[in-house]
Tab-separated table of C-alpha atoms in Angstrom:
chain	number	residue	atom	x	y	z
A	399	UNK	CA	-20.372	0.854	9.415
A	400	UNK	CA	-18.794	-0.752	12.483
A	401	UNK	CA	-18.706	0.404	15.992
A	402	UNK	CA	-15.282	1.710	16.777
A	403	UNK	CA	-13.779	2.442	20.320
A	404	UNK	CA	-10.763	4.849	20.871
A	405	UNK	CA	-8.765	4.747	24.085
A	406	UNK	CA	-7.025	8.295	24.103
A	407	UNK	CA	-7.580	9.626	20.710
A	408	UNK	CA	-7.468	13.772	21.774
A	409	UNK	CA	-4.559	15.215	20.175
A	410	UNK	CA	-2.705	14.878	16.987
A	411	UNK	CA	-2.625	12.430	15.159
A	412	UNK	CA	-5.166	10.815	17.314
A	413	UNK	CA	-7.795	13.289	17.132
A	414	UNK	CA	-7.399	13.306	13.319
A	415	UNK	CA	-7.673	9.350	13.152
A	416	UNK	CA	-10.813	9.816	15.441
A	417	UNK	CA	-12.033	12.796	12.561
A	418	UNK	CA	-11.398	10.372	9.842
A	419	UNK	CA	-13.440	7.292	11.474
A	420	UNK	CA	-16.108	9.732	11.696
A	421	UNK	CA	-15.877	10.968	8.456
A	422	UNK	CA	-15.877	7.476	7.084
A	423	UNK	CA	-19.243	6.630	8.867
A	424	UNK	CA	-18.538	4.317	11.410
A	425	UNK	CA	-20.016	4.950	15.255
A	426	UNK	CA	-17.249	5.984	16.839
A	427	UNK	CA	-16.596	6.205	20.616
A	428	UNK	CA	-13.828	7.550	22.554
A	429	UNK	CA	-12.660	7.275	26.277
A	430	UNK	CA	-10.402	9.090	28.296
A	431	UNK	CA	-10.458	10.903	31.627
A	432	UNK	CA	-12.497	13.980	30.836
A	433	UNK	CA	-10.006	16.606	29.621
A	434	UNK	CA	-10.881	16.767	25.913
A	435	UNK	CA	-13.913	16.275	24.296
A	436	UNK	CA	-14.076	14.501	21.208
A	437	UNK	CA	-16.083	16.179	18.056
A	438	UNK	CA	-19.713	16.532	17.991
A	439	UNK	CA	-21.558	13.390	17.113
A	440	UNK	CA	-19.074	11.199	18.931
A	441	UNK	CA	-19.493	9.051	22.163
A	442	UNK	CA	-17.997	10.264	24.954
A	443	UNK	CA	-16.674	8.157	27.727
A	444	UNK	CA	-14.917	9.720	30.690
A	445	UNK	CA	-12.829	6.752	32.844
A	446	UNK	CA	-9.401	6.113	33.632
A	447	UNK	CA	-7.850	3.721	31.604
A	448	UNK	CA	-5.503	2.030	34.704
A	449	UNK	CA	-8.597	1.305	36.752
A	450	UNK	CA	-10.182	-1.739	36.616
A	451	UNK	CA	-13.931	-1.457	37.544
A	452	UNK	CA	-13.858	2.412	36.614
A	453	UNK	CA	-13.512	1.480	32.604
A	454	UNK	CA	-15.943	-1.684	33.098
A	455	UNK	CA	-18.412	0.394	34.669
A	456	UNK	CA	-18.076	3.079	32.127
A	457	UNK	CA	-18.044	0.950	29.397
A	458	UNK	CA	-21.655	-1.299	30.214
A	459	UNK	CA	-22.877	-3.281	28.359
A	460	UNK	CA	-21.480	-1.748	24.970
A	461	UNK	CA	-18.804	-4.186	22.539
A	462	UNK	CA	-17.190	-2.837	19.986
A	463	UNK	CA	-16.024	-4.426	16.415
A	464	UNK	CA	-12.672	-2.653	17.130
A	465	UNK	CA	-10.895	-0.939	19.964
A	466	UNK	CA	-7.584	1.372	18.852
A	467	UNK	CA	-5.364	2.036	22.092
A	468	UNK	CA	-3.147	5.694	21.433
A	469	UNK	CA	-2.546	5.515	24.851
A	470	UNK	CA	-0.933	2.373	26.409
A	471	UNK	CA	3.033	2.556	27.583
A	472	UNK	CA	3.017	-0.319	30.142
A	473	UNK	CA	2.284	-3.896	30.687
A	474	UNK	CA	-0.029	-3.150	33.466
A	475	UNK	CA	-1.933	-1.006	30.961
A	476	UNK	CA	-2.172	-3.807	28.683
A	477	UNK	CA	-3.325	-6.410	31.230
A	478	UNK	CA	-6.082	-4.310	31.934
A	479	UNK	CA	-7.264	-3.730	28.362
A	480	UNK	CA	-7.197	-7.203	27.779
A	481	UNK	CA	-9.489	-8.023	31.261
A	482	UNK	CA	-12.002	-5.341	30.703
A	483	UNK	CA	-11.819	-5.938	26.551
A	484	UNK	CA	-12.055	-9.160	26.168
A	485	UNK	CA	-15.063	-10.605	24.448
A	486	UNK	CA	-16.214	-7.140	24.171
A	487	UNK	CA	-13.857	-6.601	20.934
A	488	UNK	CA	-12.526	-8.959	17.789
A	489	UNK	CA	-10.195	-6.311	17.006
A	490	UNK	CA	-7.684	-4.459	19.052
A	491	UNK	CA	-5.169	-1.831	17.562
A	492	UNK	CA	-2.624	-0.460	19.554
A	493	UNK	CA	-0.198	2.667	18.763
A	494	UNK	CA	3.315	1.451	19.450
A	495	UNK	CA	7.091	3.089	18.238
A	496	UNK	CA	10.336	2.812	16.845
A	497	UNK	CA	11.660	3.506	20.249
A	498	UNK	CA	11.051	-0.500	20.845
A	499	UNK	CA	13.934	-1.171	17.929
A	500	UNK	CA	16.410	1.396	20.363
A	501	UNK	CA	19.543	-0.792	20.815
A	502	UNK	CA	20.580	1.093	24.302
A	503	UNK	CA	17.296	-0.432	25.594
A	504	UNK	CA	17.600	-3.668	24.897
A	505	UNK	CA	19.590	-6.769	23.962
A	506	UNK	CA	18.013	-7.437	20.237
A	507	UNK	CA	18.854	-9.066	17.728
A	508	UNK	CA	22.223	-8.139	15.751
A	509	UNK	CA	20.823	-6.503	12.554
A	510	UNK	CA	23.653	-4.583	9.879
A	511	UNK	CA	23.508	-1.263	10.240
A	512	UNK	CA	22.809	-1.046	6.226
A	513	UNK	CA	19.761	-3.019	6.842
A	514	UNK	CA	16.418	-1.233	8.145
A	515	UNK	CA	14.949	-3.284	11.107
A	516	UNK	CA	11.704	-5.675	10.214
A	517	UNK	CA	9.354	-6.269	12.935
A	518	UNK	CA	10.843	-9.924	13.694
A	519	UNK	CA	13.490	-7.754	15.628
A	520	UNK	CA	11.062	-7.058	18.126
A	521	UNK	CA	8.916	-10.117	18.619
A	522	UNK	CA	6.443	-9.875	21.414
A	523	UNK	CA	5.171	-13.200	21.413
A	524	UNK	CA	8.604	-14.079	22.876
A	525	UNK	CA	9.395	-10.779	24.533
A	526	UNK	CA	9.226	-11.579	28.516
A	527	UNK	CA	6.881	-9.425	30.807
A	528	UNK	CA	7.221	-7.750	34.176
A	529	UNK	CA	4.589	-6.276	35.271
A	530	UNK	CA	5.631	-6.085	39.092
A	531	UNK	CA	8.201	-3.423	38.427
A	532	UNK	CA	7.014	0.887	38.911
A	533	UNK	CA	5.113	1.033	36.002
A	534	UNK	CA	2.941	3.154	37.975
A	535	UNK	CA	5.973	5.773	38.845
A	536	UNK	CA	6.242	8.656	36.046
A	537	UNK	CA	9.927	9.075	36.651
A	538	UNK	CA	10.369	5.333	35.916
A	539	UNK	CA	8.388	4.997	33.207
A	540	UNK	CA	9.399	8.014	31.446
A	541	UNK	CA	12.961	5.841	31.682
A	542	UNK	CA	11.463	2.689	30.477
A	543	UNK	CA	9.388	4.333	27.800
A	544	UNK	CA	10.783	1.808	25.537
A	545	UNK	CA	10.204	-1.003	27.452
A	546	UNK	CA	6.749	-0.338	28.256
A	547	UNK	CA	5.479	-0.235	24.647
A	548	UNK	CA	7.728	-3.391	24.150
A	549	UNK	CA	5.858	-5.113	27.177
A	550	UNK	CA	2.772	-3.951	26.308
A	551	UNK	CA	2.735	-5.392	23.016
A	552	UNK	CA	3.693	-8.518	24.774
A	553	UNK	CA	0.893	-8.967	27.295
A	554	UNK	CA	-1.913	-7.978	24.331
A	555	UNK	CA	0.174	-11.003	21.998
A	556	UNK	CA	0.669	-13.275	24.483
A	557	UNK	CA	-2.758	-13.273	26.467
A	558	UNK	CA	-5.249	-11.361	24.388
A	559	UNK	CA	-8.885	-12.797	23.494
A	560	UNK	CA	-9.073	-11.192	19.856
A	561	UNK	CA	-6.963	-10.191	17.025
A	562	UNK	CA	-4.273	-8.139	17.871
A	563	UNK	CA	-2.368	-5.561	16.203
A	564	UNK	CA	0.701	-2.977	16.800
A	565	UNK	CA	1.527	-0.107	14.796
A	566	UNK	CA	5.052	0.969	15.159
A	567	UNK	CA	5.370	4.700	14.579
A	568	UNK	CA	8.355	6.555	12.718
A	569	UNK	CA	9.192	9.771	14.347
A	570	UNK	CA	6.323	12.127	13.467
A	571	UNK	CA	6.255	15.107	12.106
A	572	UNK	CA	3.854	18.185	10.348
A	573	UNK	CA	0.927	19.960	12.182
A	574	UNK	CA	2.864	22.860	13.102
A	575	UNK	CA	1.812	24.003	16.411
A	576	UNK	CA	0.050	20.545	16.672
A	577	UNK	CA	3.307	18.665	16.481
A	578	UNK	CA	3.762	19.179	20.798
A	579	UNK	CA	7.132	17.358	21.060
A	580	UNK	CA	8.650	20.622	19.783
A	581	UNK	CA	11.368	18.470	17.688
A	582	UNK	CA	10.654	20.201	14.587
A	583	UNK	CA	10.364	23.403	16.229
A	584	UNK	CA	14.001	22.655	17.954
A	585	UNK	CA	15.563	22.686	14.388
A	586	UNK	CA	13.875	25.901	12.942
A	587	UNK	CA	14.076	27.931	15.978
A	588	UNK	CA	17.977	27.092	16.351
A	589	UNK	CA	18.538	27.479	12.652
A	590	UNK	CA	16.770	30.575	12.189
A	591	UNK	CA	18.705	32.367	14.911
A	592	UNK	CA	22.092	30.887	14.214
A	593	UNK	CA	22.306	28.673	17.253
A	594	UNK	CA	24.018	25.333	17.514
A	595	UNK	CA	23.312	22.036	16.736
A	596	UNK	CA	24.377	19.266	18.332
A	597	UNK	CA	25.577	16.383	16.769
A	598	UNK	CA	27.272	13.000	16.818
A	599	UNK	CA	30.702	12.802	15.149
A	600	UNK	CA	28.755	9.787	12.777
A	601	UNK	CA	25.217	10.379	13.147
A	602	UNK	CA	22.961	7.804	11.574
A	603	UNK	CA	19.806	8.001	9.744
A	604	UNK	CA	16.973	7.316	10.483
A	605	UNK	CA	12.884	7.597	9.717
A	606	UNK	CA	9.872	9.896	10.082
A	607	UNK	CA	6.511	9.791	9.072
A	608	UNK	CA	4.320	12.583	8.812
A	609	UNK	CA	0.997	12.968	11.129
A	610	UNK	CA	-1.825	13.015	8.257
A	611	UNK	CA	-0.313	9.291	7.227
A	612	UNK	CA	0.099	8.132	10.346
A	613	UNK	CA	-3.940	8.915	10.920
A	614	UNK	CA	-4.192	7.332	7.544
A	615	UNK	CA	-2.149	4.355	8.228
A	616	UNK	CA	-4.392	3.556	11.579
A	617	UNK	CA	-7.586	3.660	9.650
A	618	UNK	CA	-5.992	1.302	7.530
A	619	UNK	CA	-5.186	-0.870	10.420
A	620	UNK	CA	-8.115	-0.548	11.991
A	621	UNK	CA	-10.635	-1.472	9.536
A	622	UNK	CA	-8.274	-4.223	7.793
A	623	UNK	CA	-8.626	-7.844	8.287
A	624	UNK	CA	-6.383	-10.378	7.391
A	625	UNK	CA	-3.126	-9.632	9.675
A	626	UNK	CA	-2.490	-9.242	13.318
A	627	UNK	CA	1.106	-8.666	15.333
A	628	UNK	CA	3.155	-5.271	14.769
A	629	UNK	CA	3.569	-3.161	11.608
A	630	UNK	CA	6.208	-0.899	11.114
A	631	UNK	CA	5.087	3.067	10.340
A	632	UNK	CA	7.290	5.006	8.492
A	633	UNK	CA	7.735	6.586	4.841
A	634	UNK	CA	9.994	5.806	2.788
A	635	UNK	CA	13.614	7.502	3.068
A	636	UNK	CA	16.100	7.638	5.276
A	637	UNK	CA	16.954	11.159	6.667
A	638	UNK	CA	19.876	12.065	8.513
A	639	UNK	CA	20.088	14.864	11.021
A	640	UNK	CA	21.950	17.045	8.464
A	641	UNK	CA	19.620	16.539	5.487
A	642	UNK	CA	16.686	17.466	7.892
A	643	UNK	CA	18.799	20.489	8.867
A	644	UNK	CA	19.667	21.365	5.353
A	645	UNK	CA	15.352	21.441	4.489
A	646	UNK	CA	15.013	23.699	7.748
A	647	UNK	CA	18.032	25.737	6.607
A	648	UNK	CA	16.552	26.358	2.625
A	649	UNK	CA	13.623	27.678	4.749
A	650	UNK	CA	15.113	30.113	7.052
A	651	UNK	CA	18.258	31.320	4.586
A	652	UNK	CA	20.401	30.834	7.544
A	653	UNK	CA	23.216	27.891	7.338
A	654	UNK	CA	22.927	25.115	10.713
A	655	UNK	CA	25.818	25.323	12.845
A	656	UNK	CA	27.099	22.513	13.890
A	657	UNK	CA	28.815	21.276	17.113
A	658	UNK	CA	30.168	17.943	17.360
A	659	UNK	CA	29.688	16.246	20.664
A	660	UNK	CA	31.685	14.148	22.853
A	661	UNK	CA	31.117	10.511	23.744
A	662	UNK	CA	27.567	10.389	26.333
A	663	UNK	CA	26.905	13.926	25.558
A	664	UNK	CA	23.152	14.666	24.701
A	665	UNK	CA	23.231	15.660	21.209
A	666	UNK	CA	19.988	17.467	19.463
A	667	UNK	CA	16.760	15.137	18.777
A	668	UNK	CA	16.957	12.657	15.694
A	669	UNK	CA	21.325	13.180	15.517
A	670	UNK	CA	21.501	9.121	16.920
A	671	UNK	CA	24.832	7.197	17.773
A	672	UNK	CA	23.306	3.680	16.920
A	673	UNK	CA	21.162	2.150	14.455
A	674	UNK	CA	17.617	3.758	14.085
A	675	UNK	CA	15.614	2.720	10.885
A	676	UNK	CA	13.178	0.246	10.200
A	677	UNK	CA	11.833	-1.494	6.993
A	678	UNK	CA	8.257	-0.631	6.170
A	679	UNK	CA	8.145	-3.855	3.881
A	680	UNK	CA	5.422	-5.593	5.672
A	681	UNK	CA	2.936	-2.849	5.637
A	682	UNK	CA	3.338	-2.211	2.094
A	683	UNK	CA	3.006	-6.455	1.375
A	684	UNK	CA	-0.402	-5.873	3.273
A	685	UNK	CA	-1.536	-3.177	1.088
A	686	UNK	CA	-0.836	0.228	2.387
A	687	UNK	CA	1.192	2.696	-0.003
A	688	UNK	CA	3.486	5.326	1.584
A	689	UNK	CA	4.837	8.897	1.245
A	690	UNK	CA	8.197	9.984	0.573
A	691	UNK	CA	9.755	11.883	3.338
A	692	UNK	CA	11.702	14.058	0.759
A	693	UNK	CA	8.007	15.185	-0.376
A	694	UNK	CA	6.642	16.005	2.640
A	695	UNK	CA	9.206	17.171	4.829
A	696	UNK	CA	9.517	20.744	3.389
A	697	UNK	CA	5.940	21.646	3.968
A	698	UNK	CA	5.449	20.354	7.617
A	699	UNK	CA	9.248	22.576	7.793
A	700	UNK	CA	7.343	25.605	6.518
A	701	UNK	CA	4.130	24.897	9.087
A	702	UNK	CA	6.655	25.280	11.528
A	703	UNK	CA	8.097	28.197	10.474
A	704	UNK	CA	4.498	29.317	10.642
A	705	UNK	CA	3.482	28.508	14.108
A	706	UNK	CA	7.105	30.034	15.392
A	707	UNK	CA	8.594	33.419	16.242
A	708	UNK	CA	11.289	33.729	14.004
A	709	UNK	CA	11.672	35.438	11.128
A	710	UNK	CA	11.661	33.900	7.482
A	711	UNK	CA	13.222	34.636	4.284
């Protein structure tokens, strides 16, 4: 049994990981400002996570074996986490994304567009850190959503007191009305009724990985040993915007229409103009087995089907 603190943890993915912990024993306690309360016979800290003395004074005396962040998009964040966590933790997890391998956000390094990105890409014990810039500002960071998680993984590498470890999350899908980025739902809803989709003239792949493994792959992380520094998320299989439309479209018997868009037009989610995919190598050196997409794709398709108003064949 060890003592396990989750920042966040009250939707999704999140929620299940904090199920699973639970389920697997370990004293589990979870902070965040008040809104959701986590499942019965799990600690319950309300405190805001930007604010300093608030978290301190929530958090006493107590030290944890591991803390796993689901909520931390800035450097500020981070800087925080590691003043208020440090020696209370040996073991700190945070919930990072793809989004940090976007080329449009960053210079990175030139990778071939054959080749899925590895986590050297990205490496935040290089990656500089500005924490004087809006972070605070919504508008901004909803801009520099990228950045943040990049940054963030930076301050926790570069200045933590304990292990420290990123997990780099696929686009996720499955949990039908769970799934609250509506991506999914974008695809069946617009296929169904014979609306458009919009599209890149060469739209490239990329990768997803469903909800139920993602909560999988964090318990993983979190109760490993052995490895610190980011891990990529994401099951094996790269999907283009048309094969996830053609799933969708066996689903709903209705064909996607297609319209192609013009250069710096917004085209639907997951159709990208640049290189999105990343390797899931290290993860499986370290021990962790993955899904196929292919496999899972159709039901977390028909779960949203479900949870919608259309109609279905």
């Amino acid at each position: 049994m060890r003592k396990i603190c989750v920042i966040g943890g009250s939707r999704y993915f999140g929620k299940l990981l904090v199920q699973r912990l639970q389920a697997a024993d370990h004293r589990v306690t979870v902070i965040n400002r008040g809104s959701t309360s986590p499942p019965a016979g799990v600690e319950h800290l309300v405190a805001d996570r930007n604010d300093d003395a608030a978290l301190t004074d929530a958090l006493s005396s107590r030290t944890f074996d591991v803390v796993v962040d689901q909520v931390c998009y800035t450097p500020v964040q981070a800087a925080i986490a590691t003043r208020v966590f440090g020696g209370r933790t040996r073991r700190y997890v945070m919930t990072s994304t793809i989004e940090v391998y976007d080329p449009a956000t960053a210079a990175l390094t030139a990778v071939p567009v054959s080749v899925p990105m590895p986590e050297e890409t990205v490496d935040p014990a290089t990656w500089p850190v500005s924490t004087d810039l809006p972070w605070h500002d919504g508008t901004y960071l909803e801009a520099h959503y990228a950045e943040g998680k990049r940054q963030a993984e930076a301050v926790f590498t570069q200045a933590a007191g304990f292990e420290f470890a990123s997990v780099r999350s696929a686009h996720v899908l499955g949990g039908g009305v769970q799934e609250f980025t509506g991506r999914l739902a974008h695809y069946v809803e617009r296929i169904a009724q014979g609306k458009e989709i919009t599209v890149h003239a060469e739209a490239l792949p990329t990768v997803f990985i469903h909800y139920e493994e993602l909560a999988d792959l964090l318990l993983w992380a979190t109760t490993a040993t052995g490895f610190t520094g980011p891990v990529n998320a994401c099951s094996d299989g790269l999907l283009g915007v048309r094969d996830l439309s053609a799933v969708v479209a066996a689903q709903t018997g209705r064909q996607p229409v297609y319209r192609t868009v013009a250069r710096g037009e917004t085209a639907s989610p997951f159709s990208f103009d640049r290189h999105y995919a990343m390797s899931n190598a290290r993860a499986k050196c370290l021990g962790f087995s993955f899904s196929r997409t292919a496999d899972w794709l159709p039901g977390a398709v028909a779960e949203a089907l479900a949870t919608s108003a259309v109609p279905t064949i």
